[in-house]
Amino acid sequence: MPAFGKVYLIGAGPGAQDLITLRGARLLAQADVVLHDALVTAEMLELCPQAVKIAVGKRCGQLSTAQAFINKQLVDQAGKCALVVRLKGGDPMLFGRADEELRALEAAGIEVEVVPGITTALAAAAATQQPLTQRGVARSVAFFTSSTAPAHPEQTAVPDTDTLVQYMGGREAIVTARRLLEQGRPAATPVVVIENCSRADQRVLRLTLGTLAQGLGETHGPVLVMLGEAMRARPQQALGGTSERAEELQRQA
Amino acid sequence: MPAFGKVYLIGAGPGAQDLITLRGARLLAQADVVLHDALVTAEMLELCPQAVKIAVGKRCGQLSTAQAFINKQLVDQAGKCALVVRLKGGDPMLFGRADEELRALEAAGIEVEVVPGITTALAAAAATQQPLTQRGVARSVAFFTSSTAPAHPEQTAVPDTDTLVQYMGGREAIVTARRLLEQGRPAATPVVVIENCSRADQRVLRLTLGTLAQGLGETHGPVLVMLGEAMRARPQQALGGTSERAEELQRQA
C-alpha cells in the first residue's frame, strides 16, 4: 500500500475543548480520520464531526502490543487518507509514546508533523493558580512518572528539582512522598493533587508531604500530583476546587 | 479606585499565532486592554485588534522594579476596564513571574483567571520531532533556568533528570554542559538547541554535550537547550532546521 497521506500527532491538552491550540483545532476540522486516546474527551471530538473517529484507547498498564497495533493503524490509515490525526491527551512529546509512533511512520516513509498541546501540569497550575516556578523559591521543575512496572514502584527515581510533578501519580505518589520524607524534605511541604484536570468533574486536594505519605484516598480519573514550596497557598488566594477531604486533611496537618 | 475588571493571565505560547489556545484567542478578541511582554509576537497581537495594547516588555536582566510597575499597571487597568489580559510568552506558570502578579491582584481584591499556554520546551520538542520522554530511555524531564545573577552562573543547580531543558539557556548552557561532563554524563550525549522557536527565523542546532561545553556561537533570540539520550536523532528522522553550523559541529564531534 503506497503511503500518500500525512499524519499529525496533535496534543489535545487536558480535556476542555477550548484548551487545544488554534492549529490543532483547524487540523481536526480538516481531518479524514482521527485516532484518539481514551483520555481524549467527547467534547474535544466535537471539533471533528466530519472525521472517522477511531478509539485506540489505552490507559495505564496497557500491553506494548497495543502500541504496535496503534502504530500499524496509523501507517494503514496514511495509506488510505490524506489527513490523518493522531490525537493524544496532553502533549504528544511528554509521556505520549510519540517516539514509537514517529519511528513507525518514518520507517514507512510517511510525512509527519507534531502539534504541541497543553500538558496537564500547566493546566493544573493554571486551574489551581499555583505557579510551578517562583522567584527565590523554585527555579526548577521536574515532570516524571513512576516505574511502568507497577509491582516495583520503589524503583521510581525521584528528581531533585525544587518543584516536582508526578504524572499518573495516584497511588505511586504515596511512594514518592515517603521517599522524599526519607531524603529530608519537610513534612509540611505543600502538595496539590488534581484529578480530571480542566473537566467538569475536576477535583483539587491540598495536602502536605506528611499527609500524602499516609495515603490519598479513592481517585476516579487521571491524577496529577504537584509538590514543593511553590505549591504553598498564598494568603489571599482563591482556593477554588478544594474539596471537603482536602479541608479535612488540612485540619489534620 | 474600585476594582471592577477581571484580569486574565494568558500564555501566548512560543510565538506562532496559531499556537495559542482557543480560550486564549477568544479572550484576546474580547479584551479591552492587553499588557504584553517583549517576547509576544506582532502576529499574536493581531488577534486583539480592538484592544489597547501596552508593551510591558522585559527581557533577561530586568530590574525587579520593572515587575512592580507591571503589577501596578495591572491593578490600575482592572480599575478602569472590564476585561484585562496580561499576555505572556510561553506559559504564565513556568518562568513567567505569575506569582508576583497574582499576589498583587489578590491584594487589590481583583478577580483573576489563568489560561495556560504552550511552553517553549513542548513547542521545541514538536518542531524538532524530538520527544522529551521515551520509554526505557527517559522517564523524567526537568525545566530549569540559570541563576538570575549573571555574575554567578556557577551557582546554577543542574537537575538529575533523564532529559534536561534549560530555558533562557544561551551562554548559561555552556556552564551546564561543563558541570554535567564533570558529573560523568557522556560527552556524546545529544543536545538540541533551538532559537526563536516556532517563528519564521527559527534555528535548530544539533550538538553533543562535548561540543556544547566548548561554546555555542552567536545567538539572536530566545534560546532553549534540550539534552539527554531522548534527544538522539532517529535513523530516518527528518532533521528539519538543522543549520550549517550544526552540521559543522556534528562533523567535529
GROMACS .gro file of C-alpha atoms in nm, chain B residues 23-228:
model
  206
  276ARG     CA    1  -0.964   3.000   2.504
  277GLY     CA    2  -0.671   3.241   2.489
  278ALA     CA    3  -0.764   3.359   2.139
  279ARG     CA    4  -1.129   3.412   2.235
  280LEU     CA    5  -1.035   3.621   2.537
  281LEU     CA    6  -0.786   3.824   2.335
  282ALA     CA    7  -1.062   3.908   2.086
  283GLN     CA    8  -1.278   4.037   2.375
  284ALA     CA    9  -1.010   4.222   2.571
  285ASP     CA   10  -1.033   4.592   2.648
  286VAL     CA   11  -0.662   4.615   2.715
  287VAL     CA   12  -0.370   4.377   2.663
  288LEU     CA   13  -0.046   4.417   2.856
  289HIS     CA   14   0.213   4.208   2.674
  290ASP     CA   15   0.576   4.100   2.706
  291ALA     CA   16   0.853   4.180   2.462
  292LEU     CA   17   0.853   3.811   2.371
  293VAL     CA   18   0.493   3.823   2.243
  294THR     CA   19   0.499   3.841   1.863
  295ALA     CA   20   0.332   4.101   1.640
  296GLU     CA   21   0.126   3.830   1.470
  297MET     CA   22  -0.014   3.726   1.809
  298LEU     CA   23  -0.131   4.082   1.875
  299GLU     CA   24  -0.330   4.070   1.550
  300LEU     CA   25  -0.574   3.854   1.749
  301CYS     CA   26  -0.682   4.159   1.951
  302PRO     CA   27  -0.721   4.449   1.703
  303GLN     CA   28  -0.989   4.609   1.925
  304ALA     CA   29  -0.777   4.622   2.239
  305VAL     CA   30  -0.549   4.891   2.374
  306LYS     CA   31  -0.208   4.726   2.365
  307ILE     CA   32   0.055   4.814   2.624
  308ALA     CA   33   0.407   4.678   2.593
  309VAL     CA   34   0.543   4.599   2.936
  310GLY     CA   35   0.836   4.425   2.776
  311LYS     CA   36   1.118   4.288   2.974
  312ARG     CA   37   1.397   4.057   2.880
  313CYS     CA   38   1.650   3.877   3.091
  314GLY     CA   39   1.824   4.111   3.330
  315GLN     CA   40   1.529   4.338   3.410
  316LEU     CA   41   1.515   4.517   3.742
  317SER     CA   42   1.261   4.397   3.995
  318THR     CA   43   1.114   4.750   3.997
  319ALA     CA   44   1.001   4.676   3.642
  320GLN     CA   45   0.790   4.390   3.781
  321ALA     CA   46   0.645   4.620   4.050
  322PHE     CA   47   0.547   4.866   3.776
  323ILE     CA   48   0.377   4.590   3.575
  324ASN     CA   49   0.187   4.481   3.887
  325LYS     CA   50   0.068   4.838   3.942
  326GLN     CA   51  -0.040   4.874   3.579
  327LEU     CA   52  -0.243   4.552   3.603
  328VAL     CA   53  -0.424   4.674   3.912
  329ASP     CA   54  -0.481   5.019   3.761
  330GLN     CA   55  -0.621   4.875   3.437
  331ALA     CA   56  -0.856   4.643   3.627
  332GLY     CA   57  -0.995   4.957   3.793
  333LYS     CA   58  -1.078   5.105   3.452
  334CYS     CA   59  -1.152   4.813   3.217
  335ALA     CA   60  -1.380   4.511   3.234
  336LEU     CA   61  -1.153   4.259   3.061
  337VAL     CA   62  -0.780   4.297   3.110
  338VAL     CA   63  -0.539   4.049   2.951
  339ARG     CA   64  -0.184   4.000   3.070
  340LEU     CA   65  -0.028   3.816   2.775
  341LYS     CA   66   0.294   3.629   2.835
  342GLY     CA   67   0.524   3.433   2.605
  343GLY     CA   68   0.506   3.058   2.668
  344ASP     CA   69   0.306   2.961   2.975
  345PRO     CA   70   0.240   3.204   3.262
  346MET     CA   71   0.307   2.946   3.536
  347LEU     CA   72   0.652   2.837   3.418
  348PHE     CA   73   0.923   3.104   3.448
  349GLY     CA   74   0.653   3.367   3.398
  350ARG     CA   75   0.667   3.566   3.724
  351ALA     CA   76   0.299   3.484   3.770
  352ASP     CA   77   0.335   3.455   4.146
  353GLU     CA   78   0.417   3.822   4.182
  354GLU     CA   79   0.130   3.935   3.960
  355LEU     CA   80  -0.119   3.703   4.130
  356ARG     CA   81  -0.020   3.839   4.473
  357ALA     CA   82  -0.060   4.199   4.359
  358LEU     CA   83  -0.402   4.132   4.206
  359GLU     CA   84  -0.522   3.932   4.507
  360ALA     CA   85  -0.408   4.204   4.745
  361ALA     CA   86  -0.619   4.451   4.546
  362GLY     CA   87  -0.920   4.217   4.554
  363ILE     CA   88  -0.924   4.174   4.177
  364GLU     CA   89  -1.064   3.859   4.020
  365VAL     CA   90  -0.808   3.671   3.816
  366GLU     CA   91  -0.803   3.366   3.592
  367VAL     CA   92  -0.506   3.188   3.435
  368VAL     CA   93  -0.516   3.042   3.083
  369PRO     CA   94  -0.228   2.804   3.011
  370GLY     CA   95  -0.005   2.832   2.706
  371ILE     CA   96   0.231   2.606   2.513
  372THR     CA   97   0.561   2.631   2.693
  373THR     CA   98   0.863   2.665   2.467
  374ALA     CA   99   1.004   2.323   2.559
  375LEU     CA  100   0.698   2.145   2.420
  376ALA     CA  101   0.692   2.362   2.109
  377ALA     CA  102   1.061   2.288   2.057
  378ALA     CA  103   1.006   1.915   2.103
  379ALA     CA  104   0.728   1.930   1.843
  380ALA     CA  105   0.927   2.143   1.598
  381THR     CA  106   1.230   1.913   1.615
  382GLN     CA  107   1.018   1.595   1.642
  383GLN     CA  108   1.223   1.501   1.947
  384PRO     CA  109   1.009   1.364   2.234
  385LEU     CA  110   1.121   1.473   2.582
  386THR     CA  111   1.042   1.133   2.727
  387GLN     CA  112   1.097   0.793   2.575
  388ARG     CA  113   1.005   0.451   2.704
  389GLY     CA  114   1.307   0.275   2.850
  390VAL     CA  115   1.529   0.579   2.785
  391ALA     CA  116   1.387   0.890   2.956
  392ARG     CA  117   1.114   0.886   3.216
  393SER     CA  118   1.178   1.226   3.371
  394VAL     CA  119   1.241   1.575   3.239
  395ALA     CA  120   1.338   1.894   3.418
  396PHE     CA  121   1.282   2.252   3.308
  397PHE     CA  122   1.519   2.499   3.473
  398THR     CA  123   1.688   2.835   3.438
  399SER     CA  124   2.026   2.959   3.540
  400SER     CA  125   2.087   3.179   3.837
  401THR     CA  126   1.929   3.518   3.783
  402ALA     CA  127   2.261   3.662   3.896
  403PRO     CA  128   2.457   3.652   3.568
  404ALA     CA  129   2.783   3.706   3.755
  405HIS     CA  130   2.743   3.371   3.927
  406PRO     CA  131   2.636   3.112   3.668
  407GLU     CA  132   2.834   2.853   3.863
  408GLN     CA  133   2.560   2.864   4.126
  409THR     CA  134   2.317   2.703   3.884
  410ALA     CA  135   2.192   2.372   4.017
  411VAL     CA  136   2.167   2.113   3.742
  412PRO     CA  137   1.879   1.871   3.796
  413ASP     CA  138   1.939   1.496   3.783
  414THR     CA  139   1.658   1.402   3.544
  415ASP     CA  140   1.697   1.194   3.227
  416THR     CA  141   1.614   1.487   2.999
  417LEU     CA  142   1.716   1.845   3.081
  418VAL     CA  143   1.569   2.160   2.930
  419GLN     CA  144   1.737   2.490   3.010
  420TYR     CA  145   1.523   2.798   2.943
  421MET     CA  146   1.699   3.122   2.850
  422GLY     CA  147   1.989   2.886   2.804
  423GLY     CA  148   2.235   3.055   2.570
  424ARG     CA  149   2.571   3.115   2.735
  425GLU     CA  150   2.445   2.961   3.060
  426ALA     CA  151   2.403   2.624   2.891
  427ILE     CA  152   2.778   2.604   2.838
  428VAL     CA  153   2.822   2.610   3.215
  429THR     CA  154   2.555   2.340   3.245
  430ALA     CA  155   2.734   2.123   2.989
  431ARG     CA  156   3.066   2.154   3.172
  432ARG     CA  157   2.903   2.065   3.502
  433LEU     CA  158   2.731   1.759   3.351
  434LEU     CA  159   3.060   1.639   3.199
  435GLU     CA  160   3.223   1.675   3.542
  436GLN     CA  161   2.939   1.471   3.688
  437GLY     CA  162   3.010   1.195   3.439
  438ARG     CA  163   2.745   1.237   3.167
  439PRO     CA  164   2.899   1.110   2.842
  440ALA     CA  165   3.040   1.374   2.605
  441ALA     CA  166   2.840   1.209   2.326
  442THR     CA  167   2.507   1.289   2.499
  443PRO     CA  168   2.295   1.451   2.228
  444VAL     CA  169   2.194   1.818   2.260
  445VAL     CA  170   1.933   2.011   2.064
  446VAL     CA  171   1.946   2.392   2.073
  447ILE     CA  172   1.652   2.590   1.938
  448GLU     CA  173   1.647   2.964   1.882
  449ASN     CA  174   1.330   3.167   1.809
  450CYS     CA  175   1.116   2.854   1.841
  451SER     CA  176   0.808   2.839   1.612
  452ARG     CA  177   0.893   3.171   1.442
  453ALA     CA  178   0.996   3.239   1.084
  454ASP     CA  179   1.359   3.275   1.193
  455GLN     CA  180   1.366   2.952   1.396
  456ARG     CA  181   1.709   2.788   1.403
  457VAL     CA  182   1.793   2.440   1.526
  458LEU     CA  183   2.140   2.318   1.622
  459ARG     CA  184   2.223   1.956   1.694
  460LEU     CA  185   2.530   1.924   1.913
  461THR     CA  186   2.670   1.694   2.176
  462LEU     CA  187   2.741   1.769   2.539
  463GLY     CA  188   3.111   1.776   2.447
  464THR     CA  189   3.072   2.036   2.171
  465LEU     CA  190   2.826   2.245   2.375
  466ALA     CA  191   3.085   2.269   2.654
  467GLN     CA  192   3.320   2.431   2.401
  468GLY     CA  193   3.076   2.708   2.312
  469LEU     CA  194   2.754   2.790   2.136
  470GLY     CA  195   2.842   3.067   1.891
  471GLU     CA  196   2.630   3.376   1.842
  472THR     CA  197   2.257   3.360   1.917
  473HIS     CA  198   1.996   3.619   1.827
  474GLY     CA  199   1.682   3.545   2.019
  475PRO     CA  200   1.537   3.331   2.296
  476VAL     CA  201   1.739   3.010   2.317
  477LEU     CA  202   1.624   2.679   2.460
  478VAL     CA  203   1.871   2.397   2.520
  479MET     CA  204   1.747   2.037   2.547
  480LEU     CA  205   1.979   1.750   2.631
  481GLY     CA  206   1.978   1.383   2.721
   0.00000   0.00000   0.00000
